[in-house]
Amino acid sequence: MEFVRTGIDGVDGLFSKNGYPSGNAVLVLGGPGSGKSIFGMQYLYKGATIYGEPGIYVTLEETPQKIERNMAAFGWDISRLTDEGKILIIDATTPRIQEADSDVVRSGLGMDNLIRNLKDMISKSGAKRVVIDSLSLMAFQSSDDFDMRTKLIRLSVSLSEMDVTTLVLSEARSNEIGTTVFPPETFLFDGVIWMMLDTNSQERRLAIRKMRGTKHVLGSYRFTIDDEGIKMKA
Ligand SMILES: Nc1ncnc2c1ncn2[C@@H]1O[C@H](COP(=O)(O)OP(=O)(O)O)[C@@H](O)[C@H]1O
Ligand SMILES: [Mg+2]
């Protein structure tokens, strides 16, 4: 089995093999501002710059321009990496899914379209890492829970066929690590990482709640976001 290094300071050490199994689709759950988007982009940035692995960022929330601007605060030149083909941003913020700089435009924002686009982009770019930001927004396009589940199953099965390691970011229903009933989508994924900002202690914490194929630490661990991005506290 191969193991993926996120490259995020202190995160890989939470797993006994210093990373988690390649090919896993991992759900990253957290409240607003908990650091999910930064975590996702840091995973792609480190993949592209340290490990030579191209990545794809599917954004349903913020425009690519805004993402690039926000990530520049950490010294990450995302637009250079997109120019070099090392990071592709699929803009799904508009009602059309389109590759950032090509004229391949397909109408619709549905799950099938997203999967088709992803497959295309992965085979063209040789991407090994994928981030979907976020599942919560995709959920709004479902008419009911059954429809949502069916779509999610299609997504998780397709991802497992695509030879990529994926982070799917999603809004958590509560800020409390471990005390909440897990949202139904968690069982569809190979792993669950929980991020939170404790409003009493003003501390950020991260916990690995599930990861198929590897042993990992239990409990939640402190992290910070500073001008180099996310870092686990020693
Ligand atoms: N340059 C920065 N330096 C330090 N902290 C930052 C910086 N940029 C953003 N943050 C922190 O990260 C939070 C946003 O993280 P983000 O990944 O967008 O959250 P989420 O996607 O979970 O909603 C902000 O609310 C802020 O607390
Ligand atoms: Mg976000």
PDB file of N, CA, C and O and ligand atoms in Angstrom, residues 30-40 57 61-62 70-74 133 169-171 195 197 204 224-230, ligand 1:
ATOM      1  N   GLY A  30     -15.971  20.599   9.279  1.00  0.00           N
ATOM      2  CA  GLY A  30     -15.677  21.677  10.220  1.00  0.00           C
ATOM      3  C   GLY A  30     -16.661  22.822  10.045  1.00  0.00           C
ATOM      4  O   GLY A  30     -17.294  22.937   8.998  1.00  0.00           O
ATOM      5  N   GLY A  31     -16.755  23.659  11.068  1.00  0.00           N
ATOM      6  CA  GLY A  31     -17.640  24.815  11.000  1.00  0.00           C
ATOM      7  C   GLY A  31     -17.035  25.891  10.114  1.00  0.00           C
ATOM      8  O   GLY A  31     -15.900  25.762   9.649  1.00  0.00           O
ATOM      9  N   PRO A  32     -17.783  26.975   9.896  1.00  0.00           N
ATOM     10  CA  PRO A  32     -17.267  28.076   9.091  1.00  0.00           C
ATOM     11  C   PRO A  32     -16.021  28.677   9.744  1.00  0.00           C
ATOM     12  O   PRO A  32     -15.990  28.860  10.961  1.00  0.00           O
ATOM     13  N   GLY A  33     -14.984  28.912   8.947  1.00  0.00           N
ATOM     14  CA  GLY A  33     -13.758  29.511   9.472  1.00  0.00           C
ATOM     15  C   GLY A  33     -12.846  28.539  10.193  1.00  0.00           C
ATOM     16  O   GLY A  33     -11.838  28.940  10.770  1.00  0.00           O
ATOM     17  N   SER A  34     -13.185  27.249  10.165  1.00  0.00           N
ATOM     18  CA  SER A  34     -12.353  26.276  10.879  1.00  0.00           C
ATOM     19  C   SER A  34     -11.053  25.971  10.136  1.00  0.00           C
ATOM     20  O   SER A  34     -10.151  25.360  10.708  1.00  0.00           O
ATOM     21  N   GLY A  35     -10.952  26.372   8.873  1.00  0.00           N
ATOM     22  CA  GLY A  35      -9.689  26.197   8.139  1.00  0.00           C
ATOM     23  C   GLY A  35      -9.733  25.143   7.042  1.00  0.00           C
ATOM     24  O   GLY A  35      -8.697  24.763   6.503  1.00  0.00           O
ATOM     25  N   LYS A  36     -10.939  24.696   6.676  1.00  0.00           N
ATOM     26  CA  LYS A  36     -11.069  23.625   5.678  1.00  0.00           C
ATOM     27  C   LYS A  36     -10.480  24.006   4.319  1.00  0.00           C
ATOM     28  O   LYS A  36      -9.739  23.235   3.723  1.00  0.00           O
ATOM     29  N   SER A  37     -10.823  25.199   3.836  1.00  0.00           N
ATOM     30  CA  SER A  37     -10.345  25.591   2.504  1.00  0.00           C
ATOM     31  C   SER A  37      -8.828  25.756   2.497  1.00  0.00           C
ATOM     32  O   SER A  37      -8.162  25.375   1.525  1.00  0.00           O
ATOM     33  N   ILE A  38      -8.289  26.295   3.577  1.00  0.00           N
ATOM     34  CA  ILE A  38      -6.835  26.456   3.666  1.00  0.00           C
ATOM     35  C   ILE A  38      -6.178  25.076   3.698  1.00  0.00           C
ATOM     36  O   ILE A  38      -5.202  24.818   2.992  1.00  0.00           O
ATOM     37  N   PHE A  39      -6.735  24.165   4.491  1.00  0.00           N
ATOM     38  CA  PHE A  39      -6.233  22.787   4.572  1.00  0.00           C
ATOM     39  C   PHE A  39      -6.221  22.161   3.176  1.00  0.00           C
ATOM     40  O   PHE A  39      -5.236  21.558   2.759  1.00  0.00           O
ATOM     41  N   GLY A  40      -7.322  22.335   2.464  1.00  0.00           N
ATOM     42  CA  GLY A  40      -7.446  21.762   1.116  1.00  0.00           C
ATOM     43  C   GLY A  40      -6.408  22.319   0.161  1.00  0.00           C
ATOM     44  O   GLY A  40      -5.738  21.571  -0.547  1.00  0.00           O
ATOM     45  N   TYR A  57      -8.570  21.528  -7.832  1.00  0.00           N
ATOM     46  CA  TYR A  57      -9.408  22.122  -6.794  1.00  0.00           C
ATOM     47  C   TYR A  57     -10.752  22.462  -7.415  1.00  0.00           C
ATOM     48  O   TYR A  57     -10.838  23.291  -8.313  1.00  0.00           O
ATOM     49  N   GLU A  61     -17.682  27.385  -3.860  1.00  0.00           N
ATOM     50  CA  GLU A  61     -17.975  28.447  -2.910  1.00  0.00           C
ATOM     51  C   GLU A  61     -17.382  29.786  -3.287  1.00  0.00           C
ATOM     52  O   GLU A  61     -18.069  30.792  -3.372  1.00  0.00           O
ATOM     53  N   GLU A  62     -16.046  29.801  -3.470  1.00  0.00           N
ATOM     54  CA  GLU A  62     -15.368  31.053  -3.760  1.00  0.00           C
ATOM     55  C   GLU A  62     -14.860  31.021  -5.193  1.00  0.00           C
ATOM     56  O   GLU A  62     -14.500  29.966  -5.694  1.00  0.00           O
ATOM     57  N   ASN A  70      -6.628  34.928  -1.494  1.00  0.00           N
ATOM     58  CA  ASN A  70      -6.546  34.523  -0.089  1.00  0.00           C
ATOM     59  C   ASN A  70      -5.290  33.700   0.192  1.00  0.00           C
ATOM     60  O   ASN A  70      -4.675  33.835   1.252  1.00  0.00           O
ATOM     61  N   MET A  71      -4.921  32.845  -0.749  1.00  0.00           N
ATOM     62  CA  MET A  71      -3.789  31.941  -0.522  1.00  0.00           C
ATOM     63  C   MET A  71      -2.449  32.668  -0.681  1.00  0.00           C
ATOM     64  O   MET A  71      -1.427  32.200  -0.190  1.00  0.00           O
ATOM     65  N   ALA A  72      -2.482  33.818  -1.369  1.00  0.00           N
ATOM     66  CA  ALA A  72      -1.255  34.609  -1.532  1.00  0.00           C
ATOM     67  C   ALA A  72      -0.747  35.080  -0.167  1.00  0.00           C
ATOM     68  O   ALA A  72       0.450  35.291   0.022  1.00  0.00           O
ATOM     69  N   ALA A  73      -1.659  35.203   0.817  1.00  0.00           N
ATOM     70  CA  ALA A  73      -1.269  35.626   2.168  1.00  0.00           C
ATOM     71  C   ALA A  73      -0.295  34.637   2.810  1.00  0.00           C
ATOM     72  O   ALA A  73       0.448  34.983   3.726  1.00  0.00           O
ATOM     73  N   PHE A  74      -0.310  33.390   2.329  1.00  0.00           N
ATOM     74  CA  PHE A  74       0.592  32.373   2.874  1.00  0.00           C
ATOM     75  C   PHE A  74       1.849  32.222   2.010  1.00  0.00           C
ATOM     76  O   PHE A  74       2.637  31.295   2.196  1.00  0.00           O
ATOM     77  N   ASP A 133     -14.554  21.614  -2.743  1.00  0.00           N
ATOM     78  CA  ASP A 133     -14.901  22.636  -1.743  1.00  0.00           C
ATOM     79  C   ASP A 133     -16.191  23.328  -2.183  1.00  0.00           C
ATOM     80  O   ASP A 133     -16.148  24.248  -2.967  1.00  0.00           O
ATOM     81  N   LEU A 169     -14.430  18.646   1.310  1.00  0.00           N
ATOM     82  CA  LEU A 169     -14.660  19.544   2.443  1.00  0.00           C
ATOM     83  C   LEU A 169     -16.152  19.692   2.671  1.00  0.00           C
ATOM     84  O   LEU A 169     -16.926  19.760   1.723  1.00  0.00           O
ATOM     85  N   SER A 170     -16.553  19.726   3.939  1.00  0.00           N
ATOM     86  CA  SER A 170     -17.983  19.872   4.217  1.00  0.00           C
ATOM     87  C   SER A 170     -18.228  20.594   5.538  1.00  0.00           C
ATOM     88  O   SER A 170     -17.478  20.431   6.499  1.00  0.00           O
ATOM     89  N   GLU A 171     -19.264  21.373   5.546  1.00  0.00           N
ATOM     90  CA  GLU A 171     -19.670  22.102   6.742  1.00  0.00           C
ATOM     91  C   GLU A 171     -20.166  21.099   7.789  1.00  0.00           C
ATOM     92  O   GLU A 171     -20.962  20.230   7.474  1.00  0.00           O
ATOM     93  N   MET A 195     -12.171  19.463  11.891  1.00  0.00           N
ATOM     94  CA  MET A 195     -11.465  20.682  12.273  1.00  0.00           C
ATOM     95  C   MET A 195     -12.428  21.573  13.039  1.00  0.00           C
ATOM     96  O   MET A 195     -13.601  21.649  12.691  1.00  0.00           O
ATOM     97  N   LEU A 197     -12.938  25.299  15.708  1.00  0.00           N
ATOM     98  CA  LEU A 197     -12.469  26.464  16.446  1.00  0.00           C
ATOM     99  C   LEU A 197     -13.314  26.540  17.707  1.00  0.00           C
ATOM    100  O   LEU A 197     -14.517  26.775  17.648  1.00  0.00           O
ATOM    101  N   ARG A 204      -7.814  26.321  18.017  1.00  0.00           N
ATOM    102  CA  ARG A 204      -8.162  25.485  16.867  1.00  0.00           C
ATOM    103  C   ARG A 204      -7.727  24.058  17.164  1.00  0.00           C
ATOM    104  O   ARG A 204      -6.650  23.822  17.701  1.00  0.00           O
ATOM    105  N   THR A 224      -2.498  25.813  14.529  1.00  0.00           N
ATOM    106  CA  THR A 224      -2.617  27.249  14.328  1.00  0.00           C
ATOM    107  C   THR A 224      -2.697  27.543  12.833  1.00  0.00           C
ATOM    108  O   THR A 224      -2.331  26.706  12.008  1.00  0.00           O
ATOM    109  N   ILE A 225      -3.216  28.719  12.502  1.00  0.00           N
ATOM    110  CA  ILE A 225      -3.111  29.234  11.135  1.00  0.00           C
ATOM    111  C   ILE A 225      -2.311  30.523  11.245  1.00  0.00           C
ATOM    112  O   ILE A 225      -2.710  31.440  11.964  1.00  0.00           O
ATOM    113  N   ASP A 226      -1.129  30.544  10.621  1.00  0.00           N
ATOM    114  CA  ASP A 226      -0.347  31.784  10.624  1.00  0.00           C
ATOM    115  C   ASP A 226       0.075  32.104   9.195  1.00  0.00           C
ATOM    116  O   ASP A 226      -0.529  31.570   8.255  1.00  0.00           O
ATOM    117  N   ASP A 227       1.086  32.930   9.029  1.00  0.00           N
ATOM    118  CA  ASP A 227       1.381  33.359   7.656  1.00  0.00           C
ATOM    119  C   ASP A 227       2.058  32.293   6.799  1.00  0.00           C
ATOM    120  O   ASP A 227       2.421  32.542   5.653  1.00  0.00           O
ATOM    121  N   GLU A 228       2.204  31.081   7.348  1.00  0.00           N
ATOM    122  CA  GLU A 228       2.668  29.961   6.516  1.00  0.00           C
ATOM    123  C   GLU A 228       1.582  28.907   6.354  1.00  0.00           C
ATOM    124  O   GLU A 228       1.842  27.818   5.853  1.00  0.00           O
ATOM    125  N   GLY A 229       0.375  29.227   6.820  1.00  0.00           N
ATOM    126  CA  GLY A 229      -0.725  28.276   6.683  1.00  0.00           C
ATOM    127  C   GLY A 229      -0.971  27.492   7.953  1.00  0.00           C
ATOM    128  O   GLY A 229      -0.761  28.001   9.062  1.00  0.00           O
ATOM    129  N   ILE A 230      -1.423  26.243   7.776  1.00  0.00           N
ATOM    130  CA  ILE A 230      -1.802  25.412   8.922  1.00  0.00           C
ATOM    131  C   ILE A 230      -0.590  24.677   9.475  1.00  0.00           C
ATOM    132  O   ILE A 230       0.231  24.156   8.720  1.00  0.00           O
TER     133      ILE A 230
HETATM  134  N1  LIG B   1      -3.414  34.952   6.353  1.00  0.00           N
HETATM  135  C1  LIG B   1      -3.977  34.408   7.415  1.00  0.00           C
HETATM  136  N2  LIG B   1      -3.304  34.311   8.583  1.00  0.00           N
HETATM  137  C2  LIG B   1      -3.863  33.754   9.659  1.00  0.00           C
HETATM  138  N3  LIG B   1      -5.107  33.247   9.688  1.00  0.00           N
HETATM  139  C3  LIG B   1      -5.822  33.306   8.560  1.00  0.00           C
HETATM  140  C4  LIG B   1      -5.302  33.884   7.368  1.00  0.00           C
HETATM  141  N4  LIG B   1      -6.247  33.800   6.414  1.00  0.00           N
HETATM  142  C5  LIG B   1      -7.315  33.202   6.992  1.00  0.00           C
HETATM  143  N5  LIG B   1      -7.069  32.917   8.269  1.00  0.00           N
HETATM  144  C6  LIG B   1      -7.993  32.262   9.209  1.00  0.00           C
HETATM  145  O1  LIG B   1      -8.604  31.182   8.510  1.00  0.00           O
HETATM  146  C7  LIG B   1     -10.024  31.308   8.523  1.00  0.00           C
HETATM  147  C8  LIG B   1     -10.603  30.908   7.189  1.00  0.00           C
HETATM  148  O2  LIG B   1     -10.188  29.618   6.889  1.00  0.00           O
HETATM  149  P1  LIG B   1     -10.962  28.802   5.749  1.00  0.00           P
HETATM  150  O3  LIG B   1     -10.064  27.679   5.377  1.00  0.00           O
HETATM  151  O4  LIG B   1     -11.389  29.711   4.666  1.00  0.00           O
HETATM  152  O5  LIG B   1     -12.206  28.290   6.584  1.00  0.00           O
HETATM  153  P2  LIG B   1     -13.410  27.341   6.108  1.00  0.00           P
HETATM  154  O6  LIG B   1     -13.113  26.937   4.694  1.00  0.00           O
HETATM  155  O7  LIG B   1     -13.385  26.194   7.075  1.00  0.00           O
HETATM  156  O8  LIG B   1     -14.638  28.151   6.267  1.00  0.00           O
HETATM  157  C9  LIG B   1     -10.288  32.755   8.767  1.00  0.00           C
HETATM  158  O9  LIG B   1     -11.529  32.915   9.429  1.00  0.00           O
HETATM  159  C10 LIG B   1      -9.108  33.163   9.634  1.00  0.00           C
HETATM  160  O10 LIG B   1      -9.381  32.887  11.003  1.00  0.00           O
END
